[in-house]
Amino acid sequence: GESVGLHLPTLSVQEGDNSIINCAYSNSASDYFIWYKQESGKGPQFIIDIRSNMDKRQGQRVTVLLNKTVKHLSLQIAATQPGDSAVYFCAAPGGSQGNLIFGKGTKLSVKP
Amino acid sequence: ETGVTQSPTHLIKTRGQQVTLRCSSQSGHNTVSWYQQALGQGPQFIFQYYREEENGRGNFPPRFSGLQFPNYSSELNVNALELDDSALYLCASSRQLAGGLADTQYFGPGTRLTVL
């Protein structure tokens, strides 16, 4: 089955800097990946997704890069703001219908 | 904010009791998935409902059960509560696409369950 894991449990950045959050996955057949943001006391919020036929996808201030060769994806946040402080999860479909496998998350802290 | 709502927001139960959690899916969505999130961990898949039937299940015992109603809302029932069931319970709604593929899952705010 699939497993996903984030490289760092915590990340601290200065306001205005760019943030990069990394994630590794195990199943080379995985064809869909999602990034979620979870603020304290709230449910995960969809940020951006990417299909395996793409290497890069951009959203508003966010970019996801997918490297299928090394089974790695990253989330880049440009000009990080205090409102970006949250736990970020990467997720991928698991073996069961409807199952998303989540990593443990990276807690992003933004210093003013 | 998504259009997914959950009730109640918080709940305290004692060991051995039963609990029912509710979820209303986002407009246009026909599929509901339930997840358990322990403190400091990522969400873990419990099961998914589509067309009022369970069509996928994670590694949870049978005392975790659910329902989906014709309006696509859903319930999660947990019997014989254990201390380890204390967690944030999340529901996520999505659309089932052609070929059985699921679209992006959008999460509700969760129900915080505490078992004493």
Short mmCIF file of C-alpha atoms in Angstrom, two decimals:
data_model
loop_
_atom_site.label_atom_id
_atom_site.label_comp_id
_atom_site.label_asym_id
_atom_site.label_seq_id
_atom_site.Cartn_x
_atom_site.Cartn_y
_atom_site.Cartn_z
CA GLY A 1 0.00 0.00 0.00
CA GLU A 2 0.88 3.63 -0.15
CA SER A 3 2.67 5.50 2.58
CA VAL A 4 3.53 9.16 2.62
CA GLY A 5 5.89 10.96 4.93
CA LEU A 6 7.06 14.46 5.45
CA HIS A 7 10.75 15.13 5.86
CA LEU A 8 10.60 17.66 8.69
CA PRO A 9 8.05 17.83 11.50
CA THR A 10 8.60 21.57 11.98
CA LEU A 11 9.70 24.48 9.80
CA SER A 12 10.28 28.05 10.91
CA VAL A 13 10.58 30.85 8.36
CA GLN A 14 10.76 34.62 8.39
CA GLU A 15 7.73 36.53 7.13
CA GLY A 16 8.24 37.35 3.47
CA ASP A 17 10.60 34.44 2.81
CA ASN A 18 9.69 31.44 0.67
CA SER A 19 8.82 28.15 2.38
CA ILE A 20 9.44 24.67 1.03
CA ILE A 21 7.74 21.66 2.56
CA ASN A 22 8.79 18.23 1.35
CA CYS A 23 7.03 14.88 1.15
CA ALA A 24 8.06 11.40 0.04
CA TYR A 25 5.76 8.61 -1.08
CA SER A 26 6.28 4.90 -1.53
CA ASN A 27 3.93 3.69 -4.27
CA SER A 28 5.24 4.49 -7.74
CA ALA A 29 1.75 3.74 -9.12
CA SER A 30 0.21 6.65 -7.20
CA ASP A 31 -1.33 9.04 -9.70
CA TYR A 32 -2.72 11.83 -7.56
CA PHE A 33 -1.32 13.91 -4.71
CA ILE A 34 -2.90 16.58 -2.57
CA TRP A 35 -1.64 19.19 -0.15
CA TYR A 36 -3.81 20.22 2.79
CA LYS A 37 -3.36 23.00 5.35
CA GLN A 38 -4.74 22.52 8.84
CA GLU A 39 -4.98 25.40 11.26
CA SER A 40 -5.39 24.80 14.96
CA GLY A 41 -8.89 23.60 15.81
CA LYS A 42 -9.99 23.33 12.18
CA GLY A 43 -10.34 20.64 9.54
CA PRO A 44 -7.80 20.22 6.73
CA GLN A 45 -8.20 22.80 3.98
CA PHE A 46 -7.44 21.86 0.37
CA ILE A 47 -4.54 23.87 -1.04
CA ILE A 48 -3.53 22.31 -4.33
CA ASP A 49 -3.31 18.96 -6.05
CA ILE A 50 -1.32 17.41 -8.86
CA ARG A 51 -1.79 14.40 -11.11
CA SER A 52 1.11 12.15 -12.01
CA ASN A 53 1.11 13.31 -15.65
CA MET A 54 2.36 16.71 -14.47
CA ASP A 55 5.66 17.80 -12.91
CA LYS A 56 4.55 21.18 -11.65
CA ARG A 57 1.37 23.00 -10.85
CA GLN A 58 0.94 26.55 -9.64
CA GLY A 59 -1.75 28.21 -7.60
CA GLN A 60 -2.00 31.48 -5.80
CA ARG A 61 1.38 31.88 -4.04
CA VAL A 62 1.78 28.09 -3.99
CA THR A 63 3.58 25.69 -6.30
CA VAL A 64 3.67 21.91 -6.10
CA LEU A 65 6.54 20.02 -7.72
CA LEU A 66 6.38 16.30 -8.38
CA ASN A 67 9.48 14.19 -9.01
CA LYS A 68 8.30 10.71 -9.93
CA THR A 69 11.84 9.42 -10.34
CA VAL A 70 12.63 9.78 -6.65
CA LYS A 71 8.99 9.67 -5.48
CA HIS A 72 9.10 13.09 -3.93
CA LEU A 73 6.85 16.11 -3.97
CA SER A 74 7.19 19.54 -2.49
CA LEU A 75 4.99 22.49 -1.67
CA GLN A 76 6.48 25.91 -2.16
CA ILE A 77 4.82 28.94 -0.57
CA ALA A 78 5.98 32.29 -1.88
CA ALA A 79 6.26 35.34 0.38
CA THR A 80 5.14 33.45 3.46
CA GLN A 81 2.70 35.32 5.68
CA PRO A 82 1.67 34.88 9.33
CA GLY A 83 -1.64 33.46 8.09
CA ASP A 84 0.29 30.60 6.52
CA SER A 85 1.18 29.27 9.97
CA ALA A 86 -0.42 25.84 10.17
CA VAL A 87 0.29 22.13 9.84
CA TYR A 88 0.71 21.02 6.23
CA PHE A 89 -0.09 17.49 5.09
CA CYS A 90 0.59 15.74 1.84
CA ALA A 91 -1.83 12.97 0.96
CA ALA A 92 -2.22 10.31 -1.70
CA PRO A 93 -4.87 7.71 -2.48
CA GLY A 94 -4.45 4.42 -0.62
CA GLY A 95 -5.60 0.96 -1.55
CA SER A 96 -9.20 1.24 -0.43
CA GLN A 97 -11.86 3.21 -2.31
CA GLY A 98 -11.94 6.74 -1.01
CA ASN A 99 -8.94 6.25 1.21
CA LEU A 100 -6.46 9.10 1.44
CA ILE A 101 -3.17 8.32 3.15
CA PHE A 102 -1.79 11.28 5.09
CA GLY A 103 1.68 11.89 6.40
CA LYS A 104 2.22 13.16 9.95
CA GLY A 105 2.43 16.76 8.83
CA THR A 106 4.90 19.64 8.95
CA LYS A 107 4.17 22.49 11.32
CA LEU A 108 5.05 25.78 9.65
CA SER A 109 5.73 28.73 11.93
CA VAL A 110 6.13 32.20 10.46
CA LYS A 111 8.22 34.69 12.42
CA PRO A 112 7.28 38.37 12.06
CA GLU B 1 -14.50 27.64 4.02
CA THR B 2 -15.98 24.48 2.53
CA GLY B 3 -19.68 23.76 2.57
CA VAL B 4 -19.12 20.67 4.72
CA THR B 5 -20.67 20.93 8.18
CA GLN B 6 -20.37 18.63 11.18
CA SER B 7 -22.19 18.34 14.46
CA PRO B 8 -21.64 18.48 17.31
CA THR B 9 -18.37 20.40 17.55
CA HIS B 10 -17.39 18.83 20.86
CA LEU B 11 -18.59 15.78 22.73
CA ILE B 12 -17.66 14.10 25.98
CA LYS B 13 -18.61 10.47 26.58
CA THR B 14 -17.62 7.76 29.02
CA ARG B 15 -16.09 4.42 28.21
CA GLY B 16 -18.64 1.87 26.96
CA GLN B 17 -21.11 4.45 25.70
CA GLN B 18 -22.23 4.92 22.09
CA VAL B 19 -21.90 8.07 20.00
CA THR B 20 -23.35 9.38 16.73
CA LEU B 21 -21.61 12.10 14.74
CA ARG B 22 -23.22 13.89 11.81
CA CYS B 23 -21.98 15.38 8.56
CA SER B 24 -23.62 17.37 5.78
CA SER B 25 -21.80 17.26 2.49
CA GLN B 26 -21.03 20.14 0.19
CA SER B 27 -23.62 20.95 -2.46
CA GLY B 28 -23.08 18.82 -5.55
CA HIS B 29 -21.11 16.15 -3.71
CA ASN B 30 -22.40 12.59 -3.48
CA THR B 31 -19.65 10.88 -1.48
CA VAL B 32 -18.69 11.16 2.19
CA SER B 33 -15.52 9.84 3.79
CA TRP B 34 -14.82 9.71 7.53
CA TYR B 35 -11.42 10.05 9.18
CA GLN B 36 -10.07 9.83 12.72
CA GLN B 37 -7.29 12.23 13.67
CA ALA B 38 -5.40 11.61 16.91
CA LEU B 39 -3.50 14.51 18.45
CA GLY B 40 -0.31 15.26 16.51
CA GLN B 41 -1.08 12.77 13.76
CA GLY B 42 -2.47 12.88 10.25
CA PRO B 43 -6.07 11.81 9.60
CA GLN B 44 -6.69 8.05 9.28
CA PHE B 45 -9.36 6.76 6.92
CA ILE B 46 -12.32 5.01 8.57
CA PHE B 47 -14.69 4.45 5.64
CA GLN B 48 -16.42 6.03 2.66
CA TYR B 49 -20.09 6.11 1.68
CA TYR B 50 -21.43 6.45 -1.85
CA ARG B 51 -25.01 5.84 -2.98
CA GLU B 52 -25.95 5.10 0.64
CA GLU B 53 -23.54 2.16 0.84
CA GLU B 54 -20.10 1.70 2.34
CA ASN B 55 -17.71 1.32 -0.60
CA GLY B 56 -14.35 1.43 1.15
CA ARG B 57 -13.09 0.82 4.66
CA GLY B 58 -9.87 1.36 6.57
CA ASN B 59 -8.45 -0.64 9.45
CA PHE B 60 -11.18 0.06 12.01
CA PRO B 61 -13.23 -2.50 13.94
CA PRO B 62 -16.92 -3.17 13.22
CA ARG B 63 -18.01 -1.05 16.20
CA PHE B 64 -17.34 1.86 13.85
CA SER B 65 -20.31 2.01 11.49
CA GLY B 66 -22.01 4.57 9.32
CA LEU B 67 -24.95 5.60 7.24
CA GLN B 68 -25.52 7.81 4.26
CA PHE B 69 -28.90 9.35 3.56
CA PRO B 70 -30.60 10.18 0.24
CA ASN B 71 -29.55 13.83 0.63
CA TYR B 72 -25.92 12.58 0.85
CA SER B 73 -25.51 13.54 4.51
CA SER B 74 -23.91 10.92 6.70
CA GLU B 75 -23.56 9.62 10.24
CA LEU B 76 -20.68 7.93 11.99
CA ASN B 77 -21.63 5.65 14.87
CA VAL B 78 -19.16 4.29 17.38
CA ASN B 79 -20.28 1.65 19.88
CA ALA B 80 -18.61 0.51 23.09
CA LEU B 81 -16.39 3.58 23.27
CA GLU B 82 -12.79 3.11 24.39
CA LEU B 83 -10.38 5.68 25.77
CA ASP B 84 -8.32 5.48 22.56
CA ASP B 85 -11.34 6.63 20.55
CA SER B 86 -10.67 10.15 21.85
CA ALA B 87 -9.79 12.10 18.71
CA LEU B 88 -10.96 14.64 16.14
CA TYR B 89 -13.40 13.01 13.74
CA LEU B 90 -13.44 14.53 10.30
CA CYS B 91 -15.77 14.02 7.41
CA ALA B 92 -14.90 14.92 3.85
CA SER B 93 -17.20 15.18 0.88
CA SER B 94 -16.38 14.68 -2.77
CA ARG B 95 -17.86 13.71 -6.10
CA GLN B 96 -17.54 10.26 -7.54
CA LEU B 97 -16.27 10.66 -11.08
CA ALA B 98 -16.69 8.34 -14.03
CA GLY B 99 -14.79 5.10 -13.72
CA GLY B 100 -15.13 5.09 -9.97
CA LEU B 101 -12.49 7.76 -9.47
CA ALA B 102 -13.04 10.18 -6.62
CA ASP B 103 -12.57 13.90 -6.92
CA THR B 104 -10.86 16.12 -4.35
CA GLN B 105 -12.05 15.60 -0.80
CA TYR B 106 -13.14 18.70 1.11
CA PHE B 107 -13.14 18.49 4.88
CA GLY B 108 -15.49 19.76 7.52
CA PRO B 109 -14.33 21.36 10.79
CA GLY B 110 -14.48 18.08 12.71
CA THR B 111 -16.04 16.84 15.94
CA ARG B 112 -13.75 16.64 18.94
CA LEU B 113 -14.66 13.48 20.91
CA THR B 114 -13.32 12.93 24.40
CA VAL B 115 -13.84 9.56 26.05
CA LEU B 116 -13.40 9.49 29.85
#
